[in-house]
Amino acid sequence: MAAVLAVSLALVLQASLFDHLAVQGVVPDLVLLVVVAAGLAHGSEVGLVLGFGAGLLLDLAPPADHVAGRWALALLVVGYVAGRLAASGRPRLAQWWPLSVAAAFVGTSVFALTGLLLRDPAVGVGELLRVELVSLAWDAGLALVVVPLTLALFARVEPDRVLV
Amino acid sequence: MVDLQQRPRARPDATSGERLNRRGSLEPREPGRPRRSLVVALVLACATLMTLDHVNDGAAVDPLRRLAGEVYGPAESGMDTVVGPVLAVPHWLRSHRDLAAEVDALQSDNDRLRSQLASSDYDRNRLQEYDDLTATAESLGYALVPARVVAIGPAQSFSRTVTIDAGSRAGLVPDQTVVNGDGLVGRVLRTTATTATVLLVADADSTVGGRVGKSMKVGFLHGRGDLGQDARLDLELVDQSYVPAQGETVVTWGSQDGAPYVSGVPVGTVESVYSSLRETTQRAVITPFVDFSALDVVGVVVPSGTDSDRGVIEVDGSVR
C-alpha cells in the first residue's frame, strides 16, 4: 500500500512538477528511484513485482504514448537488480547511492534499447546517449533525496516487512 | 492417531522456500528472492503488452490507457494547480530595466501593426467583393475549447506529448487540432473524461501537411523530437524545383473534414533549404512559431456548436 502510494506520488510529481524544472526536456526518473528503494528495503521479489506495476503505470498514464510495456520491462529489471545487490544490515550511503545510480543507468538503458529494437520513435543513437547522460545526472542528484525518503516511508509504514 | 492430528505444522517459510535443484537435492531459497516462474511470467507479460501495442496501432491497449488516464489525469491537473502559483513567483521578480525594454519592444510592434491595420480595411473590403462574386464566404465553422497544459511527457520516453485538462466532457474527441496564440501545437491522440493527450508537431513521429504561404506549394512537415529554443521542423516539398525564400511563412494544408489538422494554421517560418541528390527531395528547415518548452494555455479546434462543460470561443470571438 505504501509502495503504491509512493509510486503514484512519484508519477504525478514527475509529470506535473518536474516538467517545469526539466533540463532539455529531461526530468528525473522519480518512479525508478522509488522502485530502487523498494528493492533495497524488501528484496528482489518485491522489487520485481513493484517495478513491473510501476512501469505499467508509467506506460499507461497520460501523457505517455510510447509502446506500452517498455517501462514495465525496464523497471522490472531495476527492481530485481536493486534487490539482488542490496547489502544486508542497515543501508549505508556508500552502498546504496552508487547502487541507485547503477540501477538508474540500467533502467534507462533497457528502455532505450527496447525503443531501438521496436523503432518506437525514430531517434538517433547520439540523441539517445545525450538524453541518457542528462537523465543519469538528474537521477544521481535526486537519489540522495528520494531514496532515503522512500526507505524511511517503508520503515515507518511496514517495519515488519523490511528485511534489513 | 491423536499425535498425527496434533502434529505441529511446519513453518511455512521453511518448506515453501526449498525446491529441488538439478542434482535432486533440496536447496533452501533465500528470503526475498523471486521464483523463476514469477520472473518469466512478468517478462512475458511485458513482451505480450509490447506486441499488443505494436500491432493494430495499439487498439487493444487503449482501454487500459484510458483507465489509467481517468485515475491519474485529475491527479496531474490537481498537482499543476498546486505548483502553478509557486512557479509563477520568478515572473513577478523583474528589474525595472527589463520592464522598460519590454515596453519599448511592444511599442515598436504596436506601431508596425497599426500601420498594417491602416491598409487592412481596404484589403478586407476588396476580399469581401471577391467573395460576394464567388459566393464562398462561409465561416470556417470551427470553435476553440480553451485548455491548460498540466503535464509534459519526459524526454526519456522520446515521444513528445503533453496532457491538457480538457477531455470528452469538454467536447474533445481524438484527431482534433490543437493551437495556441502563436500557431500550431499538435493534435489530440486520446481523451479521458477530464484530460486529453496531445501529440506535439515537434515529435519525431508526427507528420503534418504544410503549405508555403506565398506560393501555395505543399509539402510534409516532420518533427525532429527536440523542444525548446532549438526545436526545428523539416518540410519536404513535393515540387522539387521550387526553392522557398528565407522567412516565408508555412501554414497547415489541412486534412479532409478538418481531422486531424484544419487548414491555414500558421506553423513557422523557413530558416534554410537543403537539397540532396541522394534523397531527390528538397528539405526546408522550419522554425516553429510555438515555443514547445513553454506551453501553457492552448485551444482545441472543435466543430462549431459542440456541447462542452466550459466556455467555447466561437469563430466571431464570442464566448458561448
CSV table of C-alpha atoms in Angstrom, one decimal:
chain,number,residue,atom,x,y,z
A,1,MET,CA,0.0,0.0,0.0
A,2,ALA,CA,2.8,2.4,0.9
A,3,ALA,CA,4.6,1.3,-2.2
A,4,VAL,CA,1.5,2.1,-4.4
A,5,LEU,CA,1.2,5.5,-2.8
A,6,ALA,CA,4.9,6.3,-3.2
A,7,VAL,CA,4.8,5.2,-6.9
A,8,SER,CA,1.7,7.2,-7.6
A,9,LEU,CA,3.1,10.4,-6.0
A,10,ALA,CA,6.4,10.0,-7.9
A,11,LEU,CA,4.5,9.6,-11.1
A,12,VAL,CA,2.4,12.7,-10.6
A,13,LEU,CA,5.4,14.8,-9.4
A,14,GLN,CA,7.4,13.6,-12.4
A,15,ALA,CA,4.7,14.6,-14.9
A,16,SER,CA,3.4,17.8,-13.4
A,17,LEU,CA,6.1,19.4,-11.2
A,18,PHE,CA,9.5,18.5,-12.6
A,19,ASP,CA,8.4,19.2,-16.2
A,20,HIS,CA,8.8,22.9,-15.2
A,21,LEU,CA,12.4,22.2,-14.0
A,22,ALA,CA,13.4,19.9,-16.9
A,23,VAL,CA,16.9,20.2,-18.4
A,24,GLN,CA,16.5,19.9,-22.2
A,25,GLY,CA,13.1,18.2,-21.6
A,26,VAL,CA,14.7,15.5,-19.4
A,27,VAL,CA,13.2,15.1,-15.9
A,28,PRO,CA,14.5,12.9,-13.1
A,29,ASP,CA,13.1,9.4,-13.0
A,30,LEU,CA,11.4,9.6,-9.6
A,31,VAL,CA,9.4,6.4,-10.2
A,32,LEU,CA,12.6,4.5,-11.0
A,33,LEU,CA,14.2,5.7,-7.8
A,34,VAL,CA,11.2,4.6,-5.7
A,35,VAL,CA,11.4,1.2,-7.3
A,36,VAL,CA,15.1,1.1,-6.4
A,37,ALA,CA,14.3,2.0,-2.8
A,38,ALA,CA,11.6,-0.8,-2.7
A,39,GLY,CA,14.1,-3.3,-3.9
A,40,LEU,CA,16.7,-2.2,-1.3
A,41,ALA,CA,14.1,-2.4,1.5
A,42,HIS,CA,12.2,-5.6,0.6
A,43,GLY,CA,14.5,-7.6,-1.5
A,44,SER,CA,14.3,-8.6,-5.2
A,45,GLU,CA,10.9,-10.3,-5.3
A,46,VAL,CA,9.1,-7.2,-4.1
A,47,GLY,CA,11.3,-5.0,-6.3
A,48,LEU,CA,10.5,-7.1,-9.3
A,49,VAL,CA,6.7,-7.0,-8.8
A,50,LEU,CA,6.6,-3.4,-7.8
A,51,GLY,CA,8.9,-2.5,-10.8
A,52,PHE,CA,6.5,-4.2,-13.1
A,53,GLY,CA,3.5,-2.4,-11.7
A,54,ALA,CA,5.2,1.0,-11.6
A,55,GLY,CA,6.5,0.6,-15.1
A,56,LEU,CA,3.0,-0.3,-16.3
A,57,LEU,CA,1.6,2.9,-14.8
A,58,LEU,CA,4.4,4.9,-16.5
A,59,ASP,CA,3.4,3.2,-19.8
A,60,LEU,CA,-0.3,3.9,-19.5
A,61,ALA,CA,-0.8,7.1,-17.5
A,62,PRO,CA,-1.1,10.3,-19.6
A,63,PRO,CA,0.8,11.8,-21.4
A,64,ALA,CA,2.7,8.5,-22.3
A,65,ASP,CA,2.4,7.5,-25.9
A,66,HIS,CA,5.3,5.0,-26.5
A,67,VAL,CA,4.7,1.3,-26.9
A,68,ALA,CA,3.3,0.0,-23.6
A,69,GLY,CA,5.4,-2.5,-21.7
A,70,ARG,CA,8.7,-0.8,-22.3
A,71,TRP,CA,9.0,0.9,-18.9
A,72,ALA,CA,7.5,-2.1,-17.3
A,73,LEU,CA,10.3,-4.3,-18.5
A,74,ALA,CA,13.0,-1.7,-17.7
A,75,LEU,CA,11.7,-1.1,-14.1
A,76,LEU,CA,11.2,-4.8,-13.5
A,77,VAL,CA,14.9,-5.3,-14.2
A,78,VAL,CA,15.8,-2.3,-12.0
A,79,GLY,CA,13.8,-3.7,-9.0
A,80,TYR,CA,15.3,-7.1,-9.4
A,81,VAL,CA,18.9,-5.8,-9.7
A,82,ALA,CA,18.4,-3.4,-6.7
A,83,GLY,CA,17.1,-6.2,-4.6
A,84,ARG,CA,19.9,-8.6,-5.5
A,85,LEU,CA,22.7,-6.1,-4.9
A,86,ALA,CA,21.3,-4.8,-1.7
A,87,ALA,CA,23.7,-5.5,1.2
A,88,SER,CA,22.3,-6.9,4.4
A,89,GLY,CA,22.3,-4.7,7.5
A,90,ARG,CA,21.4,-1.0,7.7
A,91,PRO,CA,21.8,0.6,4.2
A,92,ARG,CA,24.8,3.0,4.2
A,93,LEU,CA,25.1,5.9,1.8
A,94,ALA,CA,28.3,4.5,0.4
A,95,GLN,CA,26.4,1.3,-0.6
A,96,TRP,CA,23.0,2.5,-1.8
A,97,TRP,CA,24.0,5.6,-3.7
A,98,PRO,CA,26.2,4.0,-6.3
A,99,LEU,CA,23.7,1.2,-6.5
A,100,SER,CA,20.9,3.7,-7.2
A,101,VAL,CA,23.0,5.3,-9.9
A,102,ALA,CA,23.8,2.0,-11.5
A,103,ALA,CA,20.2,0.9,-11.3
A,104,ALA,CA,19.1,4.2,-13.0
A,105,PHE,CA,21.6,3.6,-15.7
A,106,VAL,CA,20.4,0.0,-16.3
A,107,GLY,CA,16.8,1.1,-16.4
A,108,THR,CA,17.1,4.0,-18.8
A,109,SER,CA,19.4,1.8,-21.0
A,110,VAL,CA,16.9,-1.1,-21.1
A,111,PHE,CA,14.2,1.4,-22.1
A,112,ALA,CA,16.3,2.9,-24.8
A,113,LEU,CA,17.3,-0.5,-26.2
A,114,THR,CA,13.7,-1.7,-26.4
A,115,GLY,CA,13.0,1.6,-28.3
A,116,LEU,CA,15.8,0.9,-30.7
A,117,LEU,CA,14.5,-2.7,-31.3
A,118,LEU,CA,10.9,-1.6,-31.8
A,119,ARG,CA,12.0,1.5,-33.7
A,120,ASP,CA,9.4,3.2,-31.5
A,121,PRO,CA,10.3,6.8,-32.0
A,122,ALA,CA,12.9,7.0,-34.7
A,123,VAL,CA,15.7,8.8,-32.8
A,124,GLY,CA,19.4,8.6,-33.4
A,125,VAL,CA,21.9,6.9,-31.1
A,126,GLY,CA,23.6,10.3,-30.4
A,127,GLU,CA,20.4,11.8,-29.2
A,128,LEU,CA,19.8,8.6,-27.1
A,129,LEU,CA,23.2,9.0,-25.4
A,130,ARG,CA,22.7,12.7,-24.7
A,131,VAL,CA,19.3,12.2,-23.0
A,132,GLU,CA,20.8,9.2,-21.1
A,133,LEU,CA,23.6,11.2,-19.7
A,134,VAL,CA,21.4,14.1,-18.6
A,135,SER,CA,18.9,11.8,-17.0
A,136,LEU,CA,21.7,9.9,-15.2
A,137,ALA,CA,23.0,13.2,-13.8
A,138,TRP,CA,19.5,14.1,-12.6
A,139,ASP,CA,18.9,10.7,-11.1
A,140,ALA,CA,22.3,10.7,-9.3
A,141,GLY,CA,21.4,14.0,-7.7
A,142,LEU,CA,17.8,13.2,-6.8
A,143,ALA,CA,18.7,9.7,-5.5
A,144,LEU,CA,20.2,11.4,-2.5
A,145,VAL,CA,16.8,12.8,-1.6
A,146,VAL,CA,14.2,10.3,-3.0
A,147,VAL,CA,15.8,7.0,-1.9
A,148,PRO,CA,16.2,7.9,1.9
A,149,LEU,CA,12.7,9.4,2.0
A,150,THR,CA,11.2,6.3,0.4
A,151,LEU,CA,13.2,4.0,2.7
A,152,ALA,CA,12.0,6.0,5.7
A,153,LEU,CA,8.4,5.7,4.5
A,154,PHE,CA,8.7,1.9,4.1
A,155,ALA,CA,10.4,1.6,7.5
A,156,ARG,CA,7.6,3.7,9.2
A,157,VAL,CA,4.6,2.1,7.5
A,158,GLU,CA,5.7,-1.5,7.1
A,159,PRO,CA,8.5,-2.1,9.6
A,160,ASP,CA,7.7,-5.8,9.9
A,161,ARG,CA,8.3,-6.4,6.2
A,162,VAL,CA,11.7,-4.8,5.9
A,163,LEU,CA,14.4,-7.3,5.6
A,164,VAL,CA,17.4,-5.2,6.7
B,1,MET,CA,-3.9,-41.0,15.8
B,2,VAL,CA,-4.1,-38.1,18.1
B,3,ASP,CA,-0.5,-37.5,17.7
B,4,LEU,CA,-0.9,-37.3,13.9
B,5,GLN,CA,-3.7,-34.8,14.1
B,6,GLN,CA,-1.9,-32.8,16.8
B,7,ARG,CA,1.3,-32.7,14.8
B,8,PRO,CA,2.8,-29.2,14.8
B,9,ARG,CA,2.7,-27.6,11.4
B,10,ALA,CA,5.9,-27.0,9.7
B,11,ARG,CA,6.9,-23.3,9.4
B,12,PRO,CA,5.6,-22.2,6.0
B,13,ASP,CA,8.8,-20.3,5.0
B,14,ALA,CA,10.9,-23.3,5.8
B,15,THR,CA,9.4,-25.7,3.3
B,16,SER,CA,7.9,-23.5,0.6
B,17,GLY,CA,11.3,-21.8,0.3
B,18,GLU,CA,13.0,-25.1,-0.6
B,19,ARG,CA,13.0,-26.7,-4.0
B,20,LEU,CA,14.8,-29.5,-5.8
B,21,ASN,CA,17.8,-28.4,-7.7
B,22,ARG,CA,19.2,-30.1,-10.8
B,23,ARG,CA,21.1,-32.6,-8.7
B,24,GLY,CA,17.9,-33.7,-7.0
B,25,SER,CA,18.8,-32.3,-3.5
B,26,LEU,CA,16.8,-29.8,-1.6
B,27,GLU,CA,18.2,-26.3,-1.6
B,28,PRO,CA,16.8,-23.5,0.6
B,29,ARG,CA,15.6,-20.4,-1.1
B,30,GLU,CA,16.9,-17.1,0.2
B,31,PRO,CA,14.1,-14.9,1.6
B,32,GLY,CA,13.0,-12.2,-0.8
B,33,ARG,CA,14.3,-14.0,-3.9
B,34,PRO,CA,11.6,-14.3,-6.6
B,35,ARG,CA,10.6,-17.7,-8.0
B,36,ARG,CA,11.9,-18.2,-11.5
B,37,SER,CA,8.3,-18.8,-12.7
B,38,LEU,CA,7.3,-15.3,-11.5
B,39,VAL,CA,10.2,-13.7,-13.3
B,40,VAL,CA,9.4,-15.5,-16.5
B,41,ALA,CA,5.7,-14.6,-16.2
B,42,LEU,CA,6.3,-10.9,-15.7
B,43,VAL,CA,8.9,-10.7,-18.6
B,44,LEU,CA,6.4,-12.5,-20.8
B,45,ALA,CA,3.7,-10.1,-19.7
B,46,CYS,CA,5.8,-7.1,-20.8
B,47,ALA,CA,6.6,-8.8,-24.2
B,48,THR,CA,2.9,-9.5,-24.7
B,49,LEU,CA,1.9,-5.9,-23.9
B,50,MET,CA,4.5,-4.6,-26.3
B,51,THR,CA,3.2,-6.9,-29.0
B,52,LEU,CA,-0.4,-5.9,-28.4
B,53,ASP,CA,0.5,-2.3,-28.6
B,54,HIS,CA,2.7,-2.7,-31.6
B,55,VAL,CA,0.0,-4.3,-33.8
B,56,ASN,CA,-3.2,-2.7,-35.0
B,57,ASP,CA,-2.0,0.8,-33.7
B,58,GLY,CA,-2.4,-0.2,-30.1
B,59,ALA,CA,-6.2,-0.6,-30.2
B,60,ALA,CA,-6.0,-3.4,-27.6
B,61,VAL,CA,-4.1,-1.2,-25.1
B,62,ASP,CA,-6.3,1.9,-25.5
B,63,PRO,CA,-8.9,0.9,-22.8
B,64,LEU,CA,-6.1,0.4,-20.3
B,65,ARG,CA,-4.6,3.7,-21.2
B,66,ARG,CA,-8.0,5.3,-20.8
B,67,LEU,CA,-8.4,3.7,-17.4
B,68,ALA,CA,-5.0,4.9,-16.2
B,69,GLY,CA,-5.8,8.4,-17.5
B,70,GLU,CA,-9.1,8.6,-15.7
B,71,VAL,CA,-7.3,7.9,-12.4
B,72,TYR,CA,-4.1,9.9,-12.9
B,73,GLY,CA,-5.3,12.7,-15.2
B,74,PRO,CA,-7.2,14.5,-12.4
B,75,ALA,CA,-4.2,14.0,-10.1
B,76,GLU,CA,-1.9,15.6,-12.6
B,77,SER,CA,-4.4,18.5,-13.0
B,78,GLY,CA,-4.5,19.0,-9.3
B,79,MET,CA,-0.8,18.9,-8.9
B,80,ASP,CA,-0.4,21.5,-11.6
B,81,THR,CA,-2.9,23.8,-9.9
B,82,VAL,CA,-0.9,23.5,-6.6
B,83,VAL,CA,2.5,24.2,-8.1
B,84,GLY,CA,1.4,26.8,-10.6
B,85,PRO,CA,1.4,29.8,-8.2
B,86,VAL,CA,4.8,28.8,-6.8
B,87,LEU,CA,6.4,28.5,-10.2
B,88,ALA,CA,5.0,31.9,-11.2
B,89,VAL,CA,7.0,33.7,-8.5
B,90,PRO,CA,10.1,34.4,-10.7
B,91,HIS,CA,7.7,36.1,-13.1
B,92,TRP,CA,6.9,38.8,-10.6
B,93,LEU,CA,10.6,39.4,-9.7
B,94,ARG,CA,11.8,41.5,-12.6
B,95,SER,CA,14.0,44.5,-12.9
B,96,HIS,CA,12.7,47.9,-13.9
B,97,ARG,CA,15.1,47.9,-16.9
B,98,ASP,CA,13.6,44.6,-18.2
B,99,LEU,CA,10.1,46.0,-18.0
B,100,ALA,CA,11.2,49.2,-19.8
B,101,ALA,CA,12.8,47.2,-22.5
B,102,GLU,CA,9.7,45.1,-23.0
B,103,VAL,CA,7.5,48.2,-23.1
B,104,ASP,CA,9.8,49.6,-25.9
B,105,ALA,CA,9.6,46.4,-27.9
B,106,LEU,CA,5.9,46.2,-27.6
B,107,GLN,CA,5.6,49.9,-28.5
B,108,SER,CA,7.5,49.3,-31.8
B,109,ASP,CA,5.5,46.2,-32.5
B,110,ASN,CA,2.3,48.1,-31.9
B,111,ASP,CA,3.3,50.9,-34.3
B,112,ARG,CA,4.2,48.4,-37.0
B,113,LEU,CA,0.8,46.5,-36.6
B,114,ARG,CA,-1.1,49.8,-36.6
B,115,SER,CA,0.4,50.8,-39.9
B,116,GLN,CA,-0.6,47.4,-41.3
B,117,LEU,CA,-4.0,47.8,-39.9
B,118,ALA,CA,-4.4,51.1,-41.7
B,119,SER,CA,-4.5,49.4,-45.1
B,120,SER,CA,-6.3,46.3,-43.9
B,121,ASP,CA,-9.8,47.7,-44.2
B,122,TYR,CA,-9.3,48.4,-47.8
B,123,ASP,CA,-8.0,44.8,-48.3
B,124,ARG,CA,-10.9,43.3,-46.4
B,125,ASN,CA,-13.4,45.2,-48.5
B,126,ARG,CA,-11.8,44.0,-51.7
B,127,LEU,CA,-11.8,40.5,-50.4
B,128,GLN,CA,-15.4,40.8,-49.5
B,129,GLU,CA,-16.2,42.0,-53.0
B,130,TYR,CA,-14.4,39.0,-54.5
B,131,ASP,CA,-16.1,36.7,-52.0
B,132,ASP,CA,-19.5,38.1,-52.9
B,133,LEU,CA,-18.7,37.4,-56.6
B,134,THR,CA,-17.7,33.8,-55.9
B,135,ALA,CA,-20.3,33.3,-53.1
B,136,THR,CA,-17.9,31.2,-50.9
B,137,ALA,CA,-18.0,33.5,-47.9
B,138,GLU,CA,-18.8,30.9,-45.3
B,139,SER,CA,-17.4,30.8,-41.8
B,140,LEU,CA,-14.9,28.1,-41.3
B,141,GLY,CA,-17.4,26.6,-38.8
B,142,TYR,CA,-14.8,25.9,-36.1
B,143,ALA,CA,-14.7,27.0,-32.5
B,144,LEU,CA,-12.0,26.7,-29.8
B,145,VAL,CA,-12.2,24.9,-26.5
B,146,PRO,CA,-9.6,26.5,-24.1
B,147,ALA,CA,-7.4,24.2,-22.0
B,148,ARG,CA,-4.2,24.3,-20.0
B,149,VAL,CA,-1.2,22.0,-20.2
B,150,VAL,CA,-1.0,20.1,-16.9
B,151,ALA,CA,1.8,17.6,-17.6
B,152,ILE,CA,4.6,17.1,-20.1
B,153,GLY,CA,6.0,13.8,-21.1
B,154,PRO,CA,9.6,13.2,-20.1
B,155,ALA,CA,12.3,13.3,-22.8
B,156,GLN,CA,13.5,9.9,-21.6
B,157,SER,CA,10.4,8.4,-23.3
B,158,PHE,CA,11.5,10.1,-26.6
B,159,SER,CA,7.9,10.8,-27.5
B,160,ARG,CA,6.8,14.5,-27.3
B,161,THR,CA,3.4,14.5,-25.7
B,162,VAL,CA,1.5,16.7,-23.2
B,163,THR,CA,-1.6,16.3,-21.1
B,164,ILE,CA,-4.3,19.0,-21.2
B,165,ASP,CA,-7.1,19.5,-18.7
B,166,ALA,CA,-10.0,19.2,-21.2
B,167,GLY,CA,-11.4,15.9,-22.1
B,168,SER,CA,-14.5,14.3,-23.6
B,169,ARG,CA,-16.8,16.3,-21.3
B,170,ALA,CA,-15.4,19.4,-22.9
B,171,GLY,CA,-16.4,18.1,-26.3
B,172,LEU,CA,-13.0,16.7,-27.3
B,173,VAL,CA,-12.5,13.7,-29.5
B,174,PRO,CA,-9.3,12.2,-30.9
B,175,ASP,CA,-7.7,13.7,-34.0
B,176,GLN,CA,-8.5,17.4,-33.4
B,177,THR,CA,-6.2,20.2,-34.0
B,178,VAL,CA,-4.5,21.9,-31.0
B,179,VAL,CA,-3.3,25.5,-31.4
B,180,ASN,CA,-2.2,28.4,-29.2
B,181,GLY,CA,-1.8,32.1,-29.7
B,182,ASP,CA,1.4,31.6,-31.8
B,183,GLY,CA,0.4,28.8,-34.1
B,184,LEU,CA,0.0,25.0,-34.4
B,185,VAL,CA,0.8,22.9,-31.3
B,186,GLY,CA,-0.3,19.4,-32.3
B,187,ARG,CA,-3.2,17.0,-32.4
B,188,VAL,CA,-5.3,15.1,-29.8
B,189,LEU,CA,-4.3,11.5,-29.6
B,190,ARG,CA,-6.8,10.1,-27.0
B,191,THR,CA,-9.2,11.6,-24.4
B,192,THR,CA,-10.5,10.6,-21.0
B,193,ALA,CA,-13.4,12.3,-19.3
B,194,THR,CA,-11.4,15.2,-18.0
B,195,THR,CA,-8.0,15.1,-19.7
B,196,ALA,CA,-6.6,14.6,-23.2
B,197,THR,CA,-3.2,13.5,-24.5
B,198,VAL,CA,-1.8,15.7,-27.3
B,199,LEU,CA,1.0,14.8,-29.7
B,200,LEU,CA,3.2,17.8,-30.4
B,201,VAL,CA,4.2,18.5,-34.0
B,202,ALA,CA,7.8,18.5,-32.8
B,203,ASP,CA,7.5,14.7,-32.1
B,204,ALA,CA,9.7,12.6,-34.3
B,205,ASP,CA,6.7,10.5,-35.4
B,206,SER,CA,4.5,13.5,-36.2
B,207,THR,CA,3.7,14.4,-39.9
B,208,VAL,CA,1.7,17.4,-40.9
B,209,GLY,CA,0.7,18.6,-44.4
B,210,GLY,CA,2.3,22.0,-44.8
B,211,ARG,CA,1.9,24.8,-47.4
B,212,VAL,CA,4.4,27.6,-48.1
B,213,GLY,CA,2.1,30.6,-47.8
B,214,LYS,CA,3.4,32.8,-50.5
B,215,SER,CA,3.5,30.2,-53.3
B,216,MET,CA,0.9,27.7,-52.0
B,217,LYS,CA,3.3,24.9,-52.7
B,218,VAL,CA,2.6,21.8,-50.5
B,219,GLY,CA,4.9,19.5,-48.6
B,220,PHE,CA,5.1,17.4,-45.4
B,221,LEU,CA,6.3,18.7,-42.1
B,222,HIS,CA,8.2,16.2,-39.9
B,223,GLY,CA,9.2,16.8,-36.3
B,224,ARG,CA,12.7,16.2,-35.0
B,225,GLY,CA,11.9,15.3,-31.5
B,226,ASP,CA,13.6,18.2,-29.8
B,227,LEU,CA,11.8,21.0,-27.9
B,228,GLY,CA,12.9,24.4,-26.7
B,229,GLN,CA,14.8,27.1,-28.5
B,230,ASP,CA,16.5,24.8,-30.9
B,231,ALA,CA,13.2,23.0,-31.9
B,232,ARG,CA,13.0,22.7,-35.7
B,233,LEU,CA,10.7,21.0,-38.2
B,234,ASP,CA,11.7,19.6,-41.6
B,235,LEU,CA,9.5,20.4,-44.6
B,236,GLU,CA,9.8,18.1,-47.6
B,237,LEU,CA,8.4,19.9,-50.6
B,238,VAL,CA,6.6,17.8,-53.2
B,239,ASP,CA,7.7,20.2,-56.0
B,240,GLN,CA,11.5,19.7,-56.2
B,241,SER,CA,12.1,22.7,-58.5
B,242,TYR,CA,10.7,25.2,-56.1
B,243,VAL,CA,13.0,26.9,-53.5
B,244,PRO,CA,11.2,28.7,-50.8
B,245,ALA,CA,12.8,32.0,-49.6
B,246,GLN,CA,14.1,32.5,-46.1
B,247,GLY,CA,11.5,33.9,-43.7
B,248,GLU,CA,8.4,32.7,-45.7
B,249,THR,CA,5.6,31.5,-43.6
B,250,VAL,CA,4.4,27.9,-43.6
B,251,VAL,CA,0.8,27.1,-42.7
B,252,THR,CA,-1.1,23.8,-42.4
B,253,TRP,CA,-2.6,22.5,-45.6
B,254,GLY,CA,-5.5,20.8,-43.9
B,255,SER,CA,-7.0,17.3,-43.9
B,256,GLN,CA,-10.3,16.0,-45.1
B,257,ASP,CA,-13.1,17.3,-42.8
B,258,GLY,CA,-10.5,19.1,-40.7
B,259,ALA,CA,-9.2,15.9,-38.9
B,260,PRO,CA,-6.6,15.8,-37.7
B,261,TYR,CA,-5.4,19.2,-38.9
B,262,VAL,CA,-7.6,22.1,-40.0
B,263,SER,CA,-6.1,24.2,-42.8
B,264,GLY,CA,-4.5,27.6,-42.6
B,265,VAL,CA,-3.0,27.4,-39.1
B,266,PRO,CA,0.5,29.1,-39.1
B,267,VAL,CA,3.3,26.7,-38.2
B,268,GLY,CA,6.6,28.5,-38.7
B,269,THR,CA,9.0,30.3,-41.0
B,270,VAL,CA,11.5,29.0,-43.4
B,271,GLU,CA,15.0,29.2,-42.0
B,272,SER,CA,17.2,27.4,-44.6
B,273,VAL,CA,16.8,25.0,-47.5
B,274,TYR,CA,18.8,21.9,-48.2
B,275,SER,CA,18.7,19.8,-51.3
B,276,SER,CA,20.4,16.4,-51.6
B,277,LEU,CA,20.9,14.5,-54.7
B,278,ARG,CA,20.6,11.2,-52.8
B,279,GLU,CA,17.1,11.9,-51.4
B,280,THR,CA,15.9,13.6,-54.6
B,281,THR,CA,13.8,15.9,-52.4
B,282,GLN,CA,14.4,19.3,-51.0
B,283,ARG,CA,14.3,19.8,-47.3
B,284,ALA,CA,13.4,23.2,-45.8
B,285,VAL,CA,14.2,23.7,-42.1
B,286,ILE,CA,11.3,25.4,-40.4
B,287,THR,CA,11.5,27.4,-37.2
B,288,PRO,CA,8.1,26.9,-35.4
B,289,PHE,CA,6.2,29.9,-34.1
B,290,VAL,CA,5.3,27.9,-30.9
B,291,ASP,CA,7.8,27.5,-28.1
B,292,PHE,CA,7.0,23.9,-27.2
B,293,SER,CA,9.0,24.0,-23.9
B,294,ALA,CA,6.8,26.8,-22.5
B,295,LEU,CA,3.3,25.7,-23.4
B,296,ASP,CA,0.5,26.8,-21.1
B,297,VAL,CA,-2.9,27.8,-22.5
B,298,VAL,CA,-3.9,26.1,-25.7
B,299,GLY,CA,-7.1,25.9,-27.7
B,300,VAL,CA,-8.6,22.7,-29.3
B,301,VAL,CA,-10.4,23.2,-32.6
B,302,VAL,CA,-13.8,21.7,-32.3
B,303,PRO,CA,-16.8,21.9,-34.7
B,304,SER,CA,-19.0,24.9,-34.1
B,305,GLY,CA,-21.9,24.2,-31.8
B,306,THR,CA,-20.1,21.4,-29.8
B,307,ASP,CA,-21.6,20.6,-26.4
B,308,SER,CA,-19.0,21.5,-23.8
B,309,ASP,CA,-18.7,21.8,-20.0
B,310,ARG,CA,-16.8,25.1,-20.3
B,311,GLY,CA,-17.0,28.3,-22.4
B,312,VAL,CA,-16.3,27.7,-26.1
B,313,ILE,CA,-14.8,30.5,-28.1
B,314,GLU,CA,-16.8,30.8,-31.3
B,315,VAL,CA,-15.5,32.0,-34.7
B,316,ASP,CA,-16.6,35.6,-34.2
B,317,GLY,CA,-14.8,35.8,-30.9
B,318,SER,CA,-17.9,35.4,-28.7
B,319,VAL,CA,-17.7,33.0,-25.7
B,320,ARG,CA,-20.7,30.6,-25.5
